[in-house]
Coordinates of C-alpha atoms in Angstrom, one line a residue:
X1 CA 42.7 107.3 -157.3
X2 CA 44.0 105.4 -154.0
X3 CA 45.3 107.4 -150.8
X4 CA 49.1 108.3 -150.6
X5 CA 51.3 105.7 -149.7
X6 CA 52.2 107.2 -146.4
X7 CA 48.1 107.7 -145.3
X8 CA 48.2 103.9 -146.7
X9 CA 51.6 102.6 -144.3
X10 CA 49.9 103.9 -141.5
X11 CA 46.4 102.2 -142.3
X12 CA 48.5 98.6 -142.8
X13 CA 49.9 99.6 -139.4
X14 CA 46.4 99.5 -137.3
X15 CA 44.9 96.3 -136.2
X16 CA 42.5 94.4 -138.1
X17 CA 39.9 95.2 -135.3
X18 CA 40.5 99.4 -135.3
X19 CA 39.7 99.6 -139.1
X20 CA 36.6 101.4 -140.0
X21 CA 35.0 100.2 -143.3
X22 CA 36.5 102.9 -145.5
X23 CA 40.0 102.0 -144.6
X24 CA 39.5 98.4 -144.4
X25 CA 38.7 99.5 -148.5
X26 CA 41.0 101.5 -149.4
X27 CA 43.7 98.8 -148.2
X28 CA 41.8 96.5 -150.3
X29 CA 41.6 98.8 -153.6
X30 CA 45.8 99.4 -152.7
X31 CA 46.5 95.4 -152.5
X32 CA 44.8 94.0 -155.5
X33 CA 44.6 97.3 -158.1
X34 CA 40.6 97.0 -158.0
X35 CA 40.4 100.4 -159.8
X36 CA 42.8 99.5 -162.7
X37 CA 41.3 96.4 -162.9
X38 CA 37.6 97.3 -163.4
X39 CA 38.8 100.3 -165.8
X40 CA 40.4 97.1 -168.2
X41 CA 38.0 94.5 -167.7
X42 CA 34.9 96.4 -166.0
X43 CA 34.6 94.8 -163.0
X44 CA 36.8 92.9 -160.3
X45 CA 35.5 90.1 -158.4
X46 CA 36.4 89.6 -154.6
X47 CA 36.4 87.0 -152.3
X48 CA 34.6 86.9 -148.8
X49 CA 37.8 85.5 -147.3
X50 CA 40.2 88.3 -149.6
X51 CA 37.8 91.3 -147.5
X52 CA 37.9 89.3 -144.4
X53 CA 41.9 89.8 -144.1
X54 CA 40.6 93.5 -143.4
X55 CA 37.1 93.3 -141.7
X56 CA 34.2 91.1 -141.8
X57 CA 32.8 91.2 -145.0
X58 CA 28.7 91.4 -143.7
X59 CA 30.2 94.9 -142.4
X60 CA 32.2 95.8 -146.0
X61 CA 29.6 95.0 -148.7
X62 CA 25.9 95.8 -147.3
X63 CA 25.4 99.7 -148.0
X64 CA 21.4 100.0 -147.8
X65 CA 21.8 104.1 -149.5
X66 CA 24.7 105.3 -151.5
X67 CA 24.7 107.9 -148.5
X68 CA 26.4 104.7 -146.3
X69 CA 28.8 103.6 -149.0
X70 CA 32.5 103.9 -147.8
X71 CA 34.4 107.4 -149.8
X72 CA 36.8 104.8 -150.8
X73 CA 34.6 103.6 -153.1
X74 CA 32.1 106.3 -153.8
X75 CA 35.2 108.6 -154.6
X76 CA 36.0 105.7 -157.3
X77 CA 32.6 105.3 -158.7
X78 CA 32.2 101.8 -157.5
X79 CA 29.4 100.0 -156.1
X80 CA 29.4 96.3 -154.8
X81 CA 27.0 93.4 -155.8
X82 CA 27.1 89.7 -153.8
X83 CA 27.4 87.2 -157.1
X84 CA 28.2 83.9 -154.2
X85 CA 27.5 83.2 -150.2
X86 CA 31.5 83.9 -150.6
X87 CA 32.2 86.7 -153.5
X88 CA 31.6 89.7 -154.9
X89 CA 32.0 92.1 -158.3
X90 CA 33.2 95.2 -157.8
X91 CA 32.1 97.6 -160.7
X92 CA 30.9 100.9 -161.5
X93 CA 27.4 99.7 -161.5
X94 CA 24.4 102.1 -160.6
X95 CA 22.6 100.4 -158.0
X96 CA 19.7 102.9 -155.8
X97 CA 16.5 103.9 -156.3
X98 CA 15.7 107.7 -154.9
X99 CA 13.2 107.5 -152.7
X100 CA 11.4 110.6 -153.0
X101 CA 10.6 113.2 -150.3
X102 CA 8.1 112.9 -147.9
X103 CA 5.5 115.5 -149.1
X104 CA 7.0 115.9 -152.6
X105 CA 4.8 113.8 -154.3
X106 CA 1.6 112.5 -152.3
X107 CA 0.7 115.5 -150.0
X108 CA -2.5 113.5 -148.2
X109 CA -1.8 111.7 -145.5
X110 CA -4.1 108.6 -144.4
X111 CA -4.7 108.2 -140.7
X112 CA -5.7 104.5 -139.2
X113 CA -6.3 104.2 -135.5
X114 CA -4.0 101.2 -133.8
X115 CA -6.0 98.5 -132.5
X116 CA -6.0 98.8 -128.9
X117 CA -4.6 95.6 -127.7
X118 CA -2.5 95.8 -124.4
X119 CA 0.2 94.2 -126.0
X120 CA 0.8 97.2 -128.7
X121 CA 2.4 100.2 -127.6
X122 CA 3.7 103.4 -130.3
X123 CA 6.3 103.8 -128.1
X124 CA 7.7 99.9 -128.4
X125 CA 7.1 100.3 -131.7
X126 CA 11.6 100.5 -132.7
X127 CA 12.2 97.6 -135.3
X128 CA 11.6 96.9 -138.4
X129 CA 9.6 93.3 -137.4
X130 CA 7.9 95.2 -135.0
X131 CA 6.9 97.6 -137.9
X132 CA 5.8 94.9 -140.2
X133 CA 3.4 93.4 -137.2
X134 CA 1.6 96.8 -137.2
X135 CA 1.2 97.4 -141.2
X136 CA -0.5 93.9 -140.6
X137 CA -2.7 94.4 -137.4
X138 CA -4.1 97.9 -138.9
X139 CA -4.9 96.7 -142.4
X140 CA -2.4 99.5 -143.3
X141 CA -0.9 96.5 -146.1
X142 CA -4.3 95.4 -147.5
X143 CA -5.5 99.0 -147.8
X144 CA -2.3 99.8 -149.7
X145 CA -2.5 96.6 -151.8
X146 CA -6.2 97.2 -152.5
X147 CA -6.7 93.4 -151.4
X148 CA -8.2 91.6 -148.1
X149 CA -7.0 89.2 -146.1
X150 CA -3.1 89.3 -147.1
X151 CA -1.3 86.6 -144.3
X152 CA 2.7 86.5 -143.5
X153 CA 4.2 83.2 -145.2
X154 CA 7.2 83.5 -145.0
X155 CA 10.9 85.6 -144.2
X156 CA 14.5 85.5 -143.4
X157 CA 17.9 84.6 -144.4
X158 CA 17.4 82.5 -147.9
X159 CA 20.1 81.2 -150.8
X160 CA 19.3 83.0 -154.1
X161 CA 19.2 80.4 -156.2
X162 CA 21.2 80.6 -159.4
X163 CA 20.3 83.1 -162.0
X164 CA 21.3 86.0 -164.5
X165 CA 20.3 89.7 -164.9
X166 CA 21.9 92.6 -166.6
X167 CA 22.6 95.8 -164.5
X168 CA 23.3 99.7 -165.6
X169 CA 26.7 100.9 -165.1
X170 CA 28.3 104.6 -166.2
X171 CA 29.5 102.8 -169.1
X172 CA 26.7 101.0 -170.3
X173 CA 25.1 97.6 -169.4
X174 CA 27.1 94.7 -167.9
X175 CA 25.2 90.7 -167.5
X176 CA 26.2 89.3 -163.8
X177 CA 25.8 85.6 -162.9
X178 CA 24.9 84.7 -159.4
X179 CA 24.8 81.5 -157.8
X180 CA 23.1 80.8 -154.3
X181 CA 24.4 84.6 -153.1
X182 CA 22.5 85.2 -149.8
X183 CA 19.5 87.3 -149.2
X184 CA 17.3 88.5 -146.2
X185 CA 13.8 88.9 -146.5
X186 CA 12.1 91.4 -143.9
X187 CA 8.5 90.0 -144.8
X188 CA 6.7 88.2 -147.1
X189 CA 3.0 87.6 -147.5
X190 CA 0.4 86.3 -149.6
X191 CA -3.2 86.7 -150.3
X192 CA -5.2 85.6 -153.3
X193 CA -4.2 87.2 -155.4
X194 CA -0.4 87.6 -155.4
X195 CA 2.7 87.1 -153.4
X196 CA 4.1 90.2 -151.8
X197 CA 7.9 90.8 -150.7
X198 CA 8.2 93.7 -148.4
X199 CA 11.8 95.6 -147.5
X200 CA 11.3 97.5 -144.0
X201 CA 13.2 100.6 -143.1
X202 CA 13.5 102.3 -139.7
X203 CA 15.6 104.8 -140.6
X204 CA 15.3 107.2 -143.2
X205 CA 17.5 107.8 -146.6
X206 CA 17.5 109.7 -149.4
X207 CA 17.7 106.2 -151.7
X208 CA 17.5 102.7 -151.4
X209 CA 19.9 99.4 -152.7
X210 CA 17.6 98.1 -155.6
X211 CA 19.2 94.7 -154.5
X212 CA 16.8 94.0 -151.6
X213 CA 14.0 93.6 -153.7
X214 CA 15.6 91.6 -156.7
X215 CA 17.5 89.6 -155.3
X216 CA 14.3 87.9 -153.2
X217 CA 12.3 88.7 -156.6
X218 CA 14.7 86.6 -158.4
X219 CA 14.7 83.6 -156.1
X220 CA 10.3 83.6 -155.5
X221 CA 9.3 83.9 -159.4
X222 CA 11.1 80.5 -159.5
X223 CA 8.9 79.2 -156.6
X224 CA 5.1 80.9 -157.1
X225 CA 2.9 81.1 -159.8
X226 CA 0.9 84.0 -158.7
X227 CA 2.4 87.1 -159.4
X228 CA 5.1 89.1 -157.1
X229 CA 4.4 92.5 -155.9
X230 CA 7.5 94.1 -154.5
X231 CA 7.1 96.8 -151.1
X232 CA 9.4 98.9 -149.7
X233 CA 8.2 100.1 -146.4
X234 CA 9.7 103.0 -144.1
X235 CA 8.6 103.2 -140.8
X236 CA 9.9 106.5 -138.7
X237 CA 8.8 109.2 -136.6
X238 CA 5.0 107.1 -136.4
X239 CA 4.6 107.6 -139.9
X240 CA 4.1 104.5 -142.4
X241 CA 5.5 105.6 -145.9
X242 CA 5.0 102.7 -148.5
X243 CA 6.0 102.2 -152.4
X244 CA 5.3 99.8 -154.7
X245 CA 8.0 98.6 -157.5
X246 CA 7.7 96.4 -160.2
X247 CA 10.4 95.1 -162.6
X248 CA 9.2 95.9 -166.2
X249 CA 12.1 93.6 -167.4
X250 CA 12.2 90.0 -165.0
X251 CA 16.4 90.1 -166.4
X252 CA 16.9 93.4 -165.7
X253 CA 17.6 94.5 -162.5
X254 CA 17.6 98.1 -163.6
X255 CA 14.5 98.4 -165.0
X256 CA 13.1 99.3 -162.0
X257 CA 10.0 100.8 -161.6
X258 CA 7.7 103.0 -158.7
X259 CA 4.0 102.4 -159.5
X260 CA 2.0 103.8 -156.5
X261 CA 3.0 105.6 -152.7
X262 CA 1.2 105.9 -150.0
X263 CA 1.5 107.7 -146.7
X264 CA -0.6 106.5 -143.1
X265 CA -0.1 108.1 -140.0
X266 CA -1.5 106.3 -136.3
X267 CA -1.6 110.1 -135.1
X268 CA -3.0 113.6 -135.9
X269 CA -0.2 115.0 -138.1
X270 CA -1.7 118.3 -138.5
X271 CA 0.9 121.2 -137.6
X272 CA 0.6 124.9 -138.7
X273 CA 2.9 127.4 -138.8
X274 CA 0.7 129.4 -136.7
X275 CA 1.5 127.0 -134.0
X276 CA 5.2 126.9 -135.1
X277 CA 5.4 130.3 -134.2
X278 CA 4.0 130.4 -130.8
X279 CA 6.1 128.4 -130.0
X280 CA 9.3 130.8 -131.1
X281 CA 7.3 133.5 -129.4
X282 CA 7.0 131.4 -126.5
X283 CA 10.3 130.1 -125.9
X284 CA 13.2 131.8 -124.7
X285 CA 16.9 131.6 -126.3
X286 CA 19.2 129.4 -123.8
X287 CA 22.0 128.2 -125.6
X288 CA 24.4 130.8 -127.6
X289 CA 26.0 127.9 -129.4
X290 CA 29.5 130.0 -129.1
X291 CA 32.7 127.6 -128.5
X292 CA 33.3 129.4 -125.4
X293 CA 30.3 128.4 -123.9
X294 CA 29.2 124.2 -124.6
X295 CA 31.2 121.1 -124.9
X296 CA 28.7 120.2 -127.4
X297 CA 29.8 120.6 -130.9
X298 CA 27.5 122.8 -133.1
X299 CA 25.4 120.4 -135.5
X300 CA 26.6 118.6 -138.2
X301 CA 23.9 116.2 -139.1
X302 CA 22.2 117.1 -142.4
X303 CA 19.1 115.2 -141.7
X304 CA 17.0 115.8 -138.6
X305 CA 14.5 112.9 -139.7
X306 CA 17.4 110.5 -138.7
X307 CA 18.0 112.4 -135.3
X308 CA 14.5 111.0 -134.7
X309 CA 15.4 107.7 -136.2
X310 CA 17.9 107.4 -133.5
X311 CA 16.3 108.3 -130.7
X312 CA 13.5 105.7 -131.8
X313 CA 16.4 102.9 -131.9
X314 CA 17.8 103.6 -128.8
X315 CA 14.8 103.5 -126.8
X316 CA 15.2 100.7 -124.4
X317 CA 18.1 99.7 -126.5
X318 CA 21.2 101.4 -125.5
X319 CA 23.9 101.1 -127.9
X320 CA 27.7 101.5 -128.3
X321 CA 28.8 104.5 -131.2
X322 CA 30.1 100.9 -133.1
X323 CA 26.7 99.0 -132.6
X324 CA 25.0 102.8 -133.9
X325 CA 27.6 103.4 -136.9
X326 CA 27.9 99.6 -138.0
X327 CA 23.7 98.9 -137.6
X328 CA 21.6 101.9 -136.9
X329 CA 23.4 104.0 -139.2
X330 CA 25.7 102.1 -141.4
X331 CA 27.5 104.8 -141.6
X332 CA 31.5 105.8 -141.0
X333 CA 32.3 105.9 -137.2
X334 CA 32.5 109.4 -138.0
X335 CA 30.0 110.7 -139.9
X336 CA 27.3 108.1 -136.4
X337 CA 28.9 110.4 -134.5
X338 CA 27.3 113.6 -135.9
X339 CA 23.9 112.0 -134.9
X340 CA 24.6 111.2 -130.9
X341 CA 25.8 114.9 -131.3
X342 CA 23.3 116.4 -132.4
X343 CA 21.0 114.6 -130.0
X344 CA 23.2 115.6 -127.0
X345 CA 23.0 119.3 -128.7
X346 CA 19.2 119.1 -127.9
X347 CA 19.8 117.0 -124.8
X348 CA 18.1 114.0 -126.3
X349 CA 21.2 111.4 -125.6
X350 CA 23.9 110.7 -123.4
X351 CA 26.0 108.4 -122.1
X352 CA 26.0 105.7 -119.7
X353 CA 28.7 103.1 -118.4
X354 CA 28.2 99.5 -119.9
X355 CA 27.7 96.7 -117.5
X356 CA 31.2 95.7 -117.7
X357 CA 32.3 99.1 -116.8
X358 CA 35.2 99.3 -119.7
X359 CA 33.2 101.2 -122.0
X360 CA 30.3 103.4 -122.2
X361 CA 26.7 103.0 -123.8
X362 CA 24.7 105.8 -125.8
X363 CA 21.2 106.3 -124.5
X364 CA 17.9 108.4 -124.1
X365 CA 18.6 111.2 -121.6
X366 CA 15.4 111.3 -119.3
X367 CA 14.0 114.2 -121.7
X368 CA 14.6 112.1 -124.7
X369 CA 12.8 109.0 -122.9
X370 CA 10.1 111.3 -122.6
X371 CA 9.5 112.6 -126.0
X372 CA 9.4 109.6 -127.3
X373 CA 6.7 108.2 -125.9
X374 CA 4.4 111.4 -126.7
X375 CA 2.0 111.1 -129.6
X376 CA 3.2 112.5 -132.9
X377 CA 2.1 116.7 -133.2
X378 CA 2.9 116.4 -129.1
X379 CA 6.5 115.2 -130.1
X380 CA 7.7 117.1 -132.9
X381 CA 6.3 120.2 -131.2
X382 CA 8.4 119.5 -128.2
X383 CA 11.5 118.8 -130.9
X384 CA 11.0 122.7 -132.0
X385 CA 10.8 123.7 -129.1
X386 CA 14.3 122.3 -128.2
X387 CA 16.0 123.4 -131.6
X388 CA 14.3 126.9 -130.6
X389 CA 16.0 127.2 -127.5
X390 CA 19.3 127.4 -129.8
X391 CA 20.2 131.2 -130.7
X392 CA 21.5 130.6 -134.2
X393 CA 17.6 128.4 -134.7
X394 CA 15.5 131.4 -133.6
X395 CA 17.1 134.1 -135.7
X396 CA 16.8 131.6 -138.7
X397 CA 13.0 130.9 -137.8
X398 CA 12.5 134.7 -137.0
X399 CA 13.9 135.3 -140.6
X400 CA 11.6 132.6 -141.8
X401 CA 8.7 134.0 -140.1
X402 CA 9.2 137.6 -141.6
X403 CA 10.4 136.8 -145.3
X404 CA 8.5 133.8 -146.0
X405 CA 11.4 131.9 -147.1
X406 CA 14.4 130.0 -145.8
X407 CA 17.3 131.9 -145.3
X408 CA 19.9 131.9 -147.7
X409 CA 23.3 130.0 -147.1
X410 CA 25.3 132.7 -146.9
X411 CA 23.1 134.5 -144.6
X412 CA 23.2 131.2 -142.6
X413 CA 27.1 131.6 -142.6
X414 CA 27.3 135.1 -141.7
X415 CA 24.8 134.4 -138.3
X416 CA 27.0 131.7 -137.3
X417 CA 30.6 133.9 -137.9
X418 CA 28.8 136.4 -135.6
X419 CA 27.6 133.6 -133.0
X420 CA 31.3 132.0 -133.3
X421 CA 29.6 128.5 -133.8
X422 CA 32.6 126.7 -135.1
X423 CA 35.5 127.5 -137.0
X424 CA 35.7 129.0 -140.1
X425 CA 36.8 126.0 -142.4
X426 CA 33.5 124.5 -140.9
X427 CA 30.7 127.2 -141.5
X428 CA 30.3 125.8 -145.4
X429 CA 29.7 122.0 -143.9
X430 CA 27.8 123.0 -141.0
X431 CA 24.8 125.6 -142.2
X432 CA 23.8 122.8 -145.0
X433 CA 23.3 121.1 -141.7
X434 CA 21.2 124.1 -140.2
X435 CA 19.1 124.2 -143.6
X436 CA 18.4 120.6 -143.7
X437 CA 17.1 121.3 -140.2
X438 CA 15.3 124.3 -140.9
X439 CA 13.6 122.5 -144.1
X440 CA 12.6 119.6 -141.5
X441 CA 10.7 122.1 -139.0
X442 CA 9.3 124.3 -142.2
X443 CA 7.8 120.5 -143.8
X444 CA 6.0 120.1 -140.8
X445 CA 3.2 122.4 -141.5
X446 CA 2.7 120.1 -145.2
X447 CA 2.0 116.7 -143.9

C-alpha cells in the first residue's frame, strides 16, 4: 500500500534537498512498484544511484533499530540489506535482535572505578570511540571476556568480501549474495585467545540491526584462525551494558544467538524509592502543563533513556534538528523533534544562532550543562526532580507512591483531560509517553 496519488504529486513537487527519508521512500516504492515486485519475486534489488535521484543513500538504507526505519517501509513489511558498495535488496526480511531491558534479565550491576588519568573525564565521555577507549582503560572488556590482556587491532570502514548467507523473512528463508558491500567496524581486538568485533551504541533502542555484527563476522573468519567473538556494547547515562552473540550457523545470518550480558557502572547506582519520594515531598509543582500556560509542547518522547542520550551528544557538540534526526537519532525529522522537546520541557535544551547566523543550533541550556557533568545517583536525582516539578508527574508519582503500582492509562488520560495538556486526538499518543517516563523513574530504584 503506497500513499494517494495526490500526497504523492505533492512529494514529486519538493526539492530533492527538503525530502525527509520516509518520503524520499515512498517516491521510490511509487516509481519502480517495489511492493508488487517483492510480493512476485520476493525481493527487489535497488541501486545506490536509483535512491540517490531522492536522497543520499548512506541516509536511506542504514536503520540501526526497526524503531528508525522509515513508515514507508515498516508500513509495507520491508527491511533493507547492502548486497554491493552500490545496491541493495529490498525484502520482507527480519533483520533485529531485541535487546532486552536494562534490569530485566541481569539485575547486579558491577561497579569499576575509572582510572584517574587527567586526560579522562565522565563528562567527555559522548562517542562511541570515546566509549570503546574506556571499556579498554578499566578492564571493563577483559573482565567481560573472562580473558587478560585483549589489545585494539584493528576498525573502520572495510569491503565485505564476497560471500553467501541465508536470512529469515515472513515467508520463510531467502539465500542473498553479497559482493564487497561496505561495512564499519567500531572496534576490534584481539587477545590470545580469540578475535573480538565490538558494535558500540550511545544511544539506547529497543533492538539492534543483526547486520553490524555479520557483516564484519563474515569478512574476519576469512582472515583469522582464532575464533570470533562478537560484542555489542551500549554505553549511556555512565552505564556500560555489554552482550555477547555468536552465530550457531556461520551461513546463517539469522541464527543468531545471546550467550552472556553484563552490566558495569563507573558510579554508585544505588537509588531507593525512599529517596524518590523525598524528593516529591520536597519539591514543589511549577509547571501546570495547560496549553494556556507554556510554549512547550507536552511530552511526546516514549523513552526518557534517550532524553539522556541526547543531552550526552550534545554536550560540547551543538547540533542542528537535521544533524540530531539524520545522526543522533536516525530518526524522522519529526519524530528528533519530540526529543529537543522534551528536553526543553525540563529546560535541558535550547537554542542558539549558528555561526553563520542563517540558522540556529540545539544545545545544553546552562542547567543541562550542569547535569551532565554530575556523577550518576547525583544526575538522575536531579532529572526527578525536574520531571517532579511538572503537575501531571507529581499526581502520577503521588498515585505511585500510595497504590504501589503505575497508574493505569486511562487514569493517565483522565489527569491530563483535567490539566488540558494537549488536545484530545493526542491524549492516547501522549500518556504512553508519560508511562514510558514514569517506568524510567520507577526502574531507578532496581539497578
Amino acid at each position: 500500500m503506497t500513499l494517494k496519488k495526490e500526497k504523492l504529486d505533492k512529494l514529486k513537487s519538493k526539492s530533492k534537498s527538503k525530502l525527509t527519508a520516509n518520503e524520499a521512500w515512498n517516491l521510490l516504492l511509487d516509481k519502480y512498484n517495489i511492493v508488487e515486485t517483492v510480493e512476485k519475486s520476493g525481493f527487489f534489488h535497488i541501486k545506490a544511484s536509483e535512491i540517490k535521484e531522492f536522497k543520499e543513500p548512506r541516509l536511506m538504507s542504514k536503520w540501526d533499530s526497526s524503531e528508525t526505519l522509515p513508515d514507508a517501509l515498516s508500513k509495507v513489511n520491508l527491511n533493507i540489506l547492502p548486497n554491493s558498495r552500490s545496491s541493495y535488496l529490498l525484502s520482507d526480511f527480519l533483520l533485529y535482535f531485541p535487546i532486552p531491558d536494562l534490569t530485566e534479565s541481569i539485575p547486579t550491576m558491577h561497579r569499576v572505578i575509572p582510572p584517574e588519568l587527567e586526560s579522562i573525564k565522565l563528562e567527555n565521555i559522548t562517542s562511541e570511540s570515546n566509549a570503546i577507549n574506556l571499556l579498554v582503560l578499566t578492564n571493563i572488556l577483559d573482565d567481560f571476556l573472562g580473558v587478560d590482556n585483549t589489545v585494539s587491532t584493528f576498525n573502520g570502514r572495510m569491503g565485505t568480501g564476497v560471500f553467501d548467507f541465508s536470512v529469515d523473512t515472513t515467508r520463510g528463508n531467502q539465500n542473498v549474495h553479497v559482493t564487497n558491500a561496505q561495512c564499519e567496524i567500531d572496534g576490534g581486538f584481539e587477545n590470545d585467545q580469540a578475535v573480538i568485533i565490538m558494535e558500540a551504541k550511545n544511544v539506547l533502542y529497543t533492538d539492534f540491526h543483526i547486520r553490524q555484527l555479520y557483516y564484519p563476522y563474515r569478512l574476519w573468519k576469512e582472515k583469522v584462525e582464532k575464533p570470533i567473538r562478537l560484542v555489542f556494547s551500549i554505553y549511556t547515562n555512565q552505564i556500560f551494558r555489554l552482550f555477547e552473540f555468536k552465530f550457531t550457523d556461520p551461513y546463517n545470518y539469522s541464527s543468531i544467538q545471546l550467550i552472556q550480558e553484563k552490566n558495569y557502572t563507573l558510579q554508585d547506582t544505588e537509588i531507593t524509592m525512599e529517596e524518590l519520594e523525598q524528593i516529591r515531598k520536597e519539591t514543589p509543582i511549577i509547571y501546570s502543563d495547560s496549553m494556556d500556560s507554556t510554549s512547550i509542547p507536552f511530552i511526546q518522547a516514549d523513552s526518557f533513556e534517550r532524553v539522556i542520550s541526547l543531552m550526552e551528544n550534545l554536550y560540547g557538540l551543538p547540533k542542528s534538528e537535521k544533524e540530531i534526526a539524520e545522526e543522533v537519532m536516525q530518526f524522522d525529522p519529526r519524530q528528533a523533534n519530540y526529543y529537543y522537546n522534551a528536553g526543553r520541557y525540563l529546560r535541558l535544551f535550547t537554542k542558539v544562532k549558528d555561526s553563520d547566523q542563517m540558522s540556529k543550533l540545539i544545545c545544553l541550556s546552562p542547567l543541562g550543562k550542569k547535569i551532565h557533568k554530575m556523577n550518576y545517583k547525583e544526575r538522575n536525582l536531579k532529572l526527578v526532580e525536574l520531571i517532579f516539578q511538572h503537575k501531571m508527574f507529581a499526581i502520577c508519582f503521588d498515585y505511585i507512591i500510595n497504590n504501589g503500582d503505575l497508574p493505569s492509562k486511562e487514569f493517565i488520560k483522565s489527569k491530563m483531560n483535567e490539566l488540558e495538556v494537549c488536545s484530545d486526538n493526542l491524549l492516547n499518543r501522549r500518556s504512553s509517553s508519560v508511562i514510558g517516563w514514569l517506568k524510567w523513574i520507577v526502574t531507578l530504584t532496581k539497578i
